[in-house]
């Protein structure tokens, strides 16, 4: 008898104070996994699990009912990795982080794109070394792109937007992701794509009416 086809999916709780899960979520998750199943905890605040493909729709619904967010694994925009919002939700812009995540997480791109968010200039969310990094600066937001955290050629991202209001921040990020999604070569990482296109041209092609 052939084994049922499985797929890898990523789940996490909602963007919150730290990447926490509650007991109900853990029990729900466990109820859909075979006893010997393994869960992989990634550095990007996601849990990877393998589920039977034809059961995924139903399982997803049940997981969402207890507050899980589900994302595809592979060449997609990952869910936004955030800092722990230690000074408070409003003060550190949690609603803005949720909105960024809602707009871009799960969009197919040439190579996995990792966006991060940090609620103040202390920068616990490491936005400077991310593909797309957002740093809250008092009431507005700085936007960094093209950072690279791994390898001997690790790089700090470029500041491409200073003290942006939320609507402009959303519009710029969405446009950048869509431009990369359409124009990037297969398996071309975001920072390489920006180098190939040239930062100036990239910014010109991703400017918005709000810029
Ligand atoms: S970046 Fe700022 S708000 Fe976020 S956890 Fe660090 S110190 Fe707290």
PDB file of C-alpha atoms and ligand atoms in Angstrom:
ATOM      1  CA  UNK A   1       0.000   0.000   0.000  1.00  0.00           C
ATOM      2  CA  UNK A   2       1.446   3.395  -0.938  1.00  0.00           C
ATOM      3  CA  UNK A   3       2.036   5.969   1.793  1.00  0.00           C
ATOM      4  CA  UNK A   4      -0.205   9.064   1.716  1.00  0.00           C
ATOM      5  CA  UNK A   5       1.467  12.117   0.197  1.00  0.00           C
ATOM      6  CA  UNK A   6       2.649  14.614   2.789  1.00  0.00           C
ATOM      7  CA  UNK A   7       3.487  18.312   2.597  1.00  0.00           C
ATOM      8  CA  UNK A   8       5.628  20.503   4.828  1.00  0.00           C
ATOM      9  CA  UNK A   9       3.870  23.519   6.304  1.00  0.00           C
ATOM     10  CA  UNK A  10       4.857  26.257   8.752  1.00  0.00           C
ATOM     11  CA  UNK A  11       2.731  27.458  11.650  1.00  0.00           C
ATOM     12  CA  UNK A  12       3.080  29.951  14.471  1.00  0.00           C
ATOM     13  CA  UNK A  13       0.935  31.976  16.849  1.00  0.00           C
ATOM     14  CA  UNK A  14      -0.123  35.502  16.058  1.00  0.00           C
ATOM     15  CA  UNK A  15       2.474  38.290  16.220  1.00  0.00           C
ATOM     16  CA  UNK A  16       2.534  39.053  19.926  1.00  0.00           C
ATOM     17  CA  UNK A  17       4.779  39.690  22.932  1.00  0.00           C
ATOM     18  CA  UNK A  18       7.346  37.029  22.125  1.00  0.00           C
ATOM     19  CA  UNK A  19       6.629  33.964  20.021  1.00  0.00           C
ATOM     20  CA  UNK A  20       4.444  32.145  22.517  1.00  0.00           C
ATOM     21  CA  UNK A  21       2.025  29.249  22.159  1.00  0.00           C
ATOM     22  CA  UNK A  22      -0.610  28.258  24.701  1.00  0.00           C
ATOM     23  CA  UNK A  23      -1.492  24.766  25.949  1.00  0.00           C
ATOM     24  CA  UNK A  24      -4.669  24.597  23.837  1.00  0.00           C
ATOM     25  CA  UNK A  25      -2.668  25.301  20.707  1.00  0.00           C
ATOM     26  CA  UNK A  26      -0.098  22.643  21.584  1.00  0.00           C
ATOM     27  CA  UNK A  27      -2.808  20.056  22.295  1.00  0.00           C
ATOM     28  CA  UNK A  28      -4.612  20.848  19.042  1.00  0.00           C
ATOM     29  CA  UNK A  29      -1.368  20.565  17.135  1.00  0.00           C
ATOM     30  CA  UNK A  30      -0.493  17.249  18.761  1.00  0.00           C
ATOM     31  CA  UNK A  31      -3.941  15.820  18.020  1.00  0.00           C
ATOM     32  CA  UNK A  32      -3.251  16.039  14.291  1.00  0.00           C
ATOM     33  CA  UNK A  33       0.213  14.511  14.364  1.00  0.00           C
ATOM     34  CA  UNK A  34       1.211  10.850  14.583  1.00  0.00           C
ATOM     35  CA  UNK A  35       2.943   9.962  17.874  1.00  0.00           C
ATOM     36  CA  UNK A  36       6.373   9.679  16.294  1.00  0.00           C
ATOM     37  CA  UNK A  37       6.038  12.926  14.303  1.00  0.00           C
ATOM     38  CA  UNK A  38       8.768  15.514  14.714  1.00  0.00           C
ATOM     39  CA  UNK A  39       8.300  19.264  14.876  1.00  0.00           C
ATOM     40  CA  UNK A  40      11.067  21.520  13.671  1.00  0.00           C
ATOM     41  CA  UNK A  41      11.499  24.855  15.411  1.00  0.00           C
ATOM     42  CA  UNK A  42      13.084  27.313  12.982  1.00  0.00           C
ATOM     43  CA  UNK A  43      15.065  30.457  13.711  1.00  0.00           C
ATOM     44  CA  UNK A  44      12.274  32.383  12.089  1.00  0.00           C
ATOM     45  CA  UNK A  45       9.643  31.867  14.794  1.00  0.00           C
ATOM     46  CA  UNK A  46       7.926  29.089  12.873  1.00  0.00           C
ATOM     47  CA  UNK A  47       7.231  25.405  13.537  1.00  0.00           C
ATOM     48  CA  UNK A  48       7.539  23.085  10.559  1.00  0.00           C
ATOM     49  CA  UNK A  49       5.344  20.014  10.401  1.00  0.00           C
ATOM     50  CA  UNK A  50       4.549  17.339   7.836  1.00  0.00           C
ATOM     51  CA  UNK A  51       0.896  16.642   7.249  1.00  0.00           C
ATOM     52  CA  UNK A  52      -1.014  14.487   4.823  1.00  0.00           C
ATOM     53  CA  UNK A  53      -1.755  16.660   1.838  1.00  0.00           C
ATOM     54  CA  UNK A  54      -5.404  15.710   1.453  1.00  0.00           C
ATOM     55  CA  UNK A  55      -6.109  16.371   5.142  1.00  0.00           C
ATOM     56  CA  UNK A  56      -4.378  19.758   5.233  1.00  0.00           C
ATOM     57  CA  UNK A  57      -7.468  21.870   4.458  1.00  0.00           C
ATOM     58  CA  UNK A  58      -9.345  20.487   7.459  1.00  0.00           C
ATOM     59  CA  UNK A  59      -6.334  20.587   9.786  1.00  0.00           C
ATOM     60  CA  UNK A  60      -5.600  24.191   8.771  1.00  0.00           C
ATOM     61  CA  UNK A  61      -9.130  25.248   9.687  1.00  0.00           C
ATOM     62  CA  UNK A  62      -8.828  23.618  13.120  1.00  0.00           C
ATOM     63  CA  UNK A  63      -5.412  25.175  13.753  1.00  0.00           C
ATOM     64  CA  UNK A  64      -6.680  28.607  12.781  1.00  0.00           C
ATOM     65  CA  UNK A  65      -9.606  28.226  15.189  1.00  0.00           C
ATOM     66  CA  UNK A  66      -7.135  28.094  18.111  1.00  0.00           C
ATOM     67  CA  UNK A  67      -5.106  31.036  16.846  1.00  0.00           C
ATOM     68  CA  UNK A  68      -2.436  29.483  14.664  1.00  0.00           C
ATOM     69  CA  UNK A  69      -1.329  31.190  11.485  1.00  0.00           C
ATOM     70  CA  UNK A  70      -0.318  28.822   8.682  1.00  0.00           C
ATOM     71  CA  UNK A  71       2.196  29.529   5.948  1.00  0.00           C
ATOM     72  CA  UNK A  72       3.695  27.680   2.983  1.00  0.00           C
ATOM     73  CA  UNK A  73       7.320  26.451   3.183  1.00  0.00           C
ATOM     74  CA  UNK A  74       9.812  27.114   0.391  1.00  0.00           C
ATOM     75  CA  UNK A  75      10.240  30.037  -1.941  1.00  0.00           C
ATOM     76  CA  UNK A  76       7.723  32.366  -0.343  1.00  0.00           C
ATOM     77  CA  UNK A  77       7.868  35.460   1.827  1.00  0.00           C
ATOM     78  CA  UNK A  78       8.190  34.136   5.368  1.00  0.00           C
ATOM     79  CA  UNK A  79       6.022  35.373   8.191  1.00  0.00           C
ATOM     80  CA  UNK A  80       7.432  38.525   9.741  1.00  0.00           C
ATOM     81  CA  UNK A  81       9.950  37.833  12.491  1.00  0.00           C
ATOM     82  CA  UNK A  82       9.544  40.407  15.228  1.00  0.00           C
ATOM     83  CA  UNK A  83      11.146  41.548  18.451  1.00  0.00           C
ATOM     84  CA  UNK A  84       9.321  40.920  21.723  1.00  0.00           C
ATOM     85  CA  UNK A  85       7.661  44.373  21.915  1.00  0.00           C
ATOM     86  CA  UNK A  86       9.007  44.729  25.439  1.00  0.00           C
ATOM     87  CA  UNK A  87       7.702  48.247  25.940  1.00  0.00           C
ATOM     88  CA  UNK A  88       4.117  47.619  24.847  1.00  0.00           C
ATOM     89  CA  UNK A  89       2.008  46.842  21.821  1.00  0.00           C
ATOM     90  CA  UNK A  90       0.953  50.320  20.702  1.00  0.00           C
ATOM     91  CA  UNK A  91       4.194  52.014  21.649  1.00  0.00           C
ATOM     92  CA  UNK A  92       6.242  49.515  19.666  1.00  0.00           C
ATOM     93  CA  UNK A  93       3.933  49.344  16.662  1.00  0.00           C
ATOM     94  CA  UNK A  94       2.552  45.807  16.923  1.00  0.00           C
ATOM     95  CA  UNK A  95      -0.508  46.654  14.764  1.00  0.00           C
ATOM     96  CA  UNK A  96       1.854  47.864  12.030  1.00  0.00           C
ATOM     97  CA  UNK A  97       3.872  44.640  12.235  1.00  0.00           C
ATOM     98  CA  UNK A  98       0.658  42.602  11.924  1.00  0.00           C
ATOM     99  CA  UNK A  99      -0.410  44.598   8.887  1.00  0.00           C
ATOM    100  CA  UNK A 100       2.958  44.113   7.154  1.00  0.00           C
ATOM    101  CA  UNK A 101       2.700  40.388   7.820  1.00  0.00           C
ATOM    102  CA  UNK A 102      -0.885  40.264   6.534  1.00  0.00           C
ATOM    103  CA  UNK A 103       0.128  41.966   3.301  1.00  0.00           C
ATOM    104  CA  UNK A 104       3.234  39.996   2.334  1.00  0.00           C
ATOM    105  CA  UNK A 105       3.609  36.672   4.195  1.00  0.00           C
ATOM    106  CA  UNK A 106       3.160  33.702   1.876  1.00  0.00           C
ATOM    107  CA  UNK A 107       3.634  35.563  -1.432  1.00  0.00           C
ATOM    108  CA  UNK A 108       5.603  33.359  -3.881  1.00  0.00           C
ATOM    109  CA  UNK A 109       9.070  34.776  -4.663  1.00  0.00           C
ATOM    110  CA  UNK A 110      12.157  33.454  -6.515  1.00  0.00           C
ATOM    111  CA  UNK A 111      13.930  32.595  -3.236  1.00  0.00           C
ATOM    112  CA  UNK A 112      12.743  32.564   0.402  1.00  0.00           C
ATOM    113  CA  UNK A 113      12.517  36.166   1.583  1.00  0.00           C
ATOM    114  CA  UNK A 114      12.863  36.893   5.288  1.00  0.00           C
ATOM    115  CA  UNK A 115      11.385  40.135   6.593  1.00  0.00           C
ATOM    116  CA  UNK A 116      11.897  41.344  10.151  1.00  0.00           C
ATOM    117  CA  UNK A 117      10.462  44.011  12.408  1.00  0.00           C
ATOM    118  CA  UNK A 118      11.790  45.679  15.503  1.00  0.00           C
ATOM    119  CA  UNK A 119       9.893  48.016  17.813  1.00  0.00           C
ATOM    120  CA  UNK A 120      12.691  50.438  18.679  1.00  0.00           C
ATOM    121  CA  UNK A 121      16.263  51.324  17.657  1.00  0.00           C
ATOM    122  CA  UNK A 122      17.734  48.750  20.036  1.00  0.00           C
ATOM    123  CA  UNK A 123      16.909  46.417  17.182  1.00  0.00           C
ATOM    124  CA  UNK A 124      16.309  43.023  18.837  1.00  0.00           C
ATOM    125  CA  UNK A 125      14.509  41.914  15.661  1.00  0.00           C
ATOM    126  CA  UNK A 126      17.775  42.326  13.685  1.00  0.00           C
ATOM    127  CA  UNK A 127      16.324  44.396  10.832  1.00  0.00           C
ATOM    128  CA  UNK A 128      19.753  45.538   9.639  1.00  0.00           C
ATOM    129  CA  UNK A 129      20.761  42.075   8.420  1.00  0.00           C
ATOM    130  CA  UNK A 130      17.433  41.026   6.890  1.00  0.00           C
ATOM    131  CA  UNK A 131      16.132  40.967   3.334  1.00  0.00           C
ATOM    132  CA  UNK A 132      13.601  43.576   4.416  1.00  0.00           C
ATOM    133  CA  UNK A 133      13.910  45.131   7.854  1.00  0.00           C
ATOM    134  CA  UNK A 134      11.673  47.643   9.605  1.00  0.00           C
ATOM    135  CA  UNK A 135      12.701  49.661  12.649  1.00  0.00           C
ATOM    136  CA  UNK A 136      10.234  51.828  14.552  1.00  0.00           C
ATOM    137  CA  UNK A 137      11.640  55.311  15.182  1.00  0.00           C
ATOM    138  CA  UNK A 138       9.360  57.204  17.567  1.00  0.00           C
ATOM    139  CA  UNK A 139       6.100  57.535  15.574  1.00  0.00           C
ATOM    140  CA  UNK A 140       7.448  56.439  12.185  1.00  0.00           C
ATOM    141  CA  UNK A 141       9.479  53.687  10.568  1.00  0.00           C
ATOM    142  CA  UNK A 142      12.862  53.182   8.948  1.00  0.00           C
ATOM    143  CA  UNK A 143      13.075  50.703   6.104  1.00  0.00           C
ATOM    144  CA  UNK A 144      16.221  48.669   5.332  1.00  0.00           C
ATOM    145  CA  UNK A 145      16.676  46.282   2.428  1.00  0.00           C
ATOM    146  CA  UNK A 146      19.256  43.854   1.104  1.00  0.00           C
ATOM    147  CA  UNK A 147      20.846  42.755   4.392  1.00  0.00           C
ATOM    148  CA  UNK A 148      22.434  39.309   4.604  1.00  0.00           C
ATOM    149  CA  UNK A 149      22.979  37.647   7.962  1.00  0.00           C
ATOM    150  CA  UNK A 150      24.782  34.498   6.842  1.00  0.00           C
ATOM    151  CA  UNK A 151      28.088  33.668   5.190  1.00  0.00           C
ATOM    152  CA  UNK A 152      31.547  35.218   5.080  1.00  0.00           C
ATOM    153  CA  UNK A 153      30.052  37.940   2.895  1.00  0.00           C
ATOM    154  CA  UNK A 154      27.342  38.929   5.412  1.00  0.00           C
ATOM    155  CA  UNK A 155      26.130  42.457   4.813  1.00  0.00           C
ATOM    156  CA  UNK A 156      24.242  45.214   6.528  1.00  0.00           C
ATOM    157  CA  UNK A 157      21.143  46.341   4.646  1.00  0.00           C
ATOM    158  CA  UNK A 158      20.738  49.801   3.135  1.00  0.00           C
ATOM    159  CA  UNK A 159      18.495  52.408   4.676  1.00  0.00           C
ATOM    160  CA  UNK A 160      16.052  53.220   1.861  1.00  0.00           C
ATOM    161  CA  UNK A 161      13.257  54.946   3.752  1.00  0.00           C
ATOM    162  CA  UNK A 162      13.554  57.185   6.783  1.00  0.00           C
ATOM    163  CA  UNK A 163      10.749  58.008   9.204  1.00  0.00           C
ATOM    164  CA  UNK A 164       8.034  56.662   6.898  1.00  0.00           C
ATOM    165  CA  UNK A 165       4.410  56.806   8.036  1.00  0.00           C
ATOM    166  CA  UNK A 166       2.683  53.357   8.117  1.00  0.00           C
ATOM    167  CA  UNK A 167       0.764  53.691   4.820  1.00  0.00           C
ATOM    168  CA  UNK A 168       3.899  54.580   2.913  1.00  0.00           C
ATOM    169  CA  UNK A 169       5.798  51.778   4.599  1.00  0.00           C
ATOM    170  CA  UNK A 170       3.151  49.209   3.551  1.00  0.00           C
ATOM    171  CA  UNK A 171       3.010  50.509  -0.013  1.00  0.00           C
ATOM    172  CA  UNK A 172       6.808  50.487  -0.427  1.00  0.00           C
ATOM    173  CA  UNK A 173       7.230  46.980   0.997  1.00  0.00           C
ATOM    174  CA  UNK A 174       4.398  45.538  -1.087  1.00  0.00           C
ATOM    175  CA  UNK A 175       5.749  47.073  -4.263  1.00  0.00           C
ATOM    176  CA  UNK A 176       9.268  45.757  -3.543  1.00  0.00           C
ATOM    177  CA  UNK A 177       8.029  42.234  -2.913  1.00  0.00           C
ATOM    178  CA  UNK A 178       5.895  42.218  -6.064  1.00  0.00           C
ATOM    179  CA  UNK A 179       8.681  43.642  -8.199  1.00  0.00           C
ATOM    180  CA  UNK A 180      11.061  40.946  -6.956  1.00  0.00           C
ATOM    181  CA  UNK A 181       8.409  38.271  -7.354  1.00  0.00           C
ATOM    182  CA  UNK A 182       7.910  39.146 -11.025  1.00  0.00           C
ATOM    183  CA  UNK A 183      11.466  40.076 -12.054  1.00  0.00           C
ATOM    184  CA  UNK A 184      13.772  37.905  -9.941  1.00  0.00           C
ATOM    185  CA  UNK A 185      15.461  34.924 -11.593  1.00  0.00           C
ATOM    186  CA  UNK A 186      14.649  31.468 -10.281  1.00  0.00           C
ATOM    187  CA  UNK A 187      16.377  30.928  -6.870  1.00  0.00           C
ATOM    188  CA  UNK A 188      17.925  34.411  -6.953  1.00  0.00           C
ATOM    189  CA  UNK A 189      18.113  35.740  -3.360  1.00  0.00           C
ATOM    190  CA  UNK A 190      16.688  39.208  -2.737  1.00  0.00           C
ATOM    191  CA  UNK A 191      20.043  40.888  -2.010  1.00  0.00           C
ATOM    192  CA  UNK A 192      21.539  39.463  -5.225  1.00  0.00           C
ATOM    193  CA  UNK A 193      18.519  40.620  -7.175  1.00  0.00           C
ATOM    194  CA  UNK A 194      18.973  44.172  -5.853  1.00  0.00           C
ATOM    195  CA  UNK A 195      22.690  44.105  -6.783  1.00  0.00           C
ATOM    196  CA  UNK A 196      21.913  42.841 -10.291  1.00  0.00           C
ATOM    197  CA  UNK A 197      19.210  45.438 -10.918  1.00  0.00           C
ATOM    198  CA  UNK A 198      21.151  48.185  -9.100  1.00  0.00           C
ATOM    199  CA  UNK A 199      19.844  49.840  -5.955  1.00  0.00           C
ATOM    200  CA  UNK A 200      18.957  53.073  -7.727  1.00  0.00           C
ATOM    201  CA  UNK A 201      16.925  51.362 -10.447  1.00  0.00           C
ATOM    202  CA  UNK A 202      15.312  49.062  -7.912  1.00  0.00           C
ATOM    203  CA  UNK A 203      14.149  52.044  -5.861  1.00  0.00           C
ATOM    204  CA  UNK A 204      12.949  53.868  -8.936  1.00  0.00           C
ATOM    205  CA  UNK A 205      10.915  50.852 -10.024  1.00  0.00           C
ATOM    206  CA  UNK A 206       9.405  50.391  -6.601  1.00  0.00           C
ATOM    207  CA  UNK A 207       8.558  53.972  -5.722  1.00  0.00           C
ATOM    208  CA  UNK A 208       4.915  54.642  -4.939  1.00  0.00           C
ATOM    209  CA  UNK A 209       2.566  57.593  -5.267  1.00  0.00           C
ATOM    210  CA  UNK A 210       3.115  58.058  -1.523  1.00  0.00           C
ATOM    211  CA  UNK A 211       6.919  58.205  -1.823  1.00  0.00           C
TER     212      UNK A 211
HETATM  213  S1  LIG B   1      13.625  46.110  19.807  1.00  0.00           S
HETATM  214 FE1  LIG B   1      13.081  47.514  21.423  1.00  0.00          FE
HETATM  215  S2  LIG B   1      10.870  47.118  21.794  1.00  0.00           S
HETATM  216 FE2  LIG B   1      11.682  45.389  20.684  1.00  0.00          FE
HETATM  217  S3  LIG B   1      12.221  43.899  22.278  1.00  0.00           S
HETATM  218 FE3  LIG B   1      14.083  45.058  21.740  1.00  0.00          FE
HETATM  219  S4  LIG B   1      14.175  46.712  23.230  1.00  0.00           S
HETATM  220 FE4  LIG B   1      12.054  45.869  23.252  1.00  0.00          FE
END
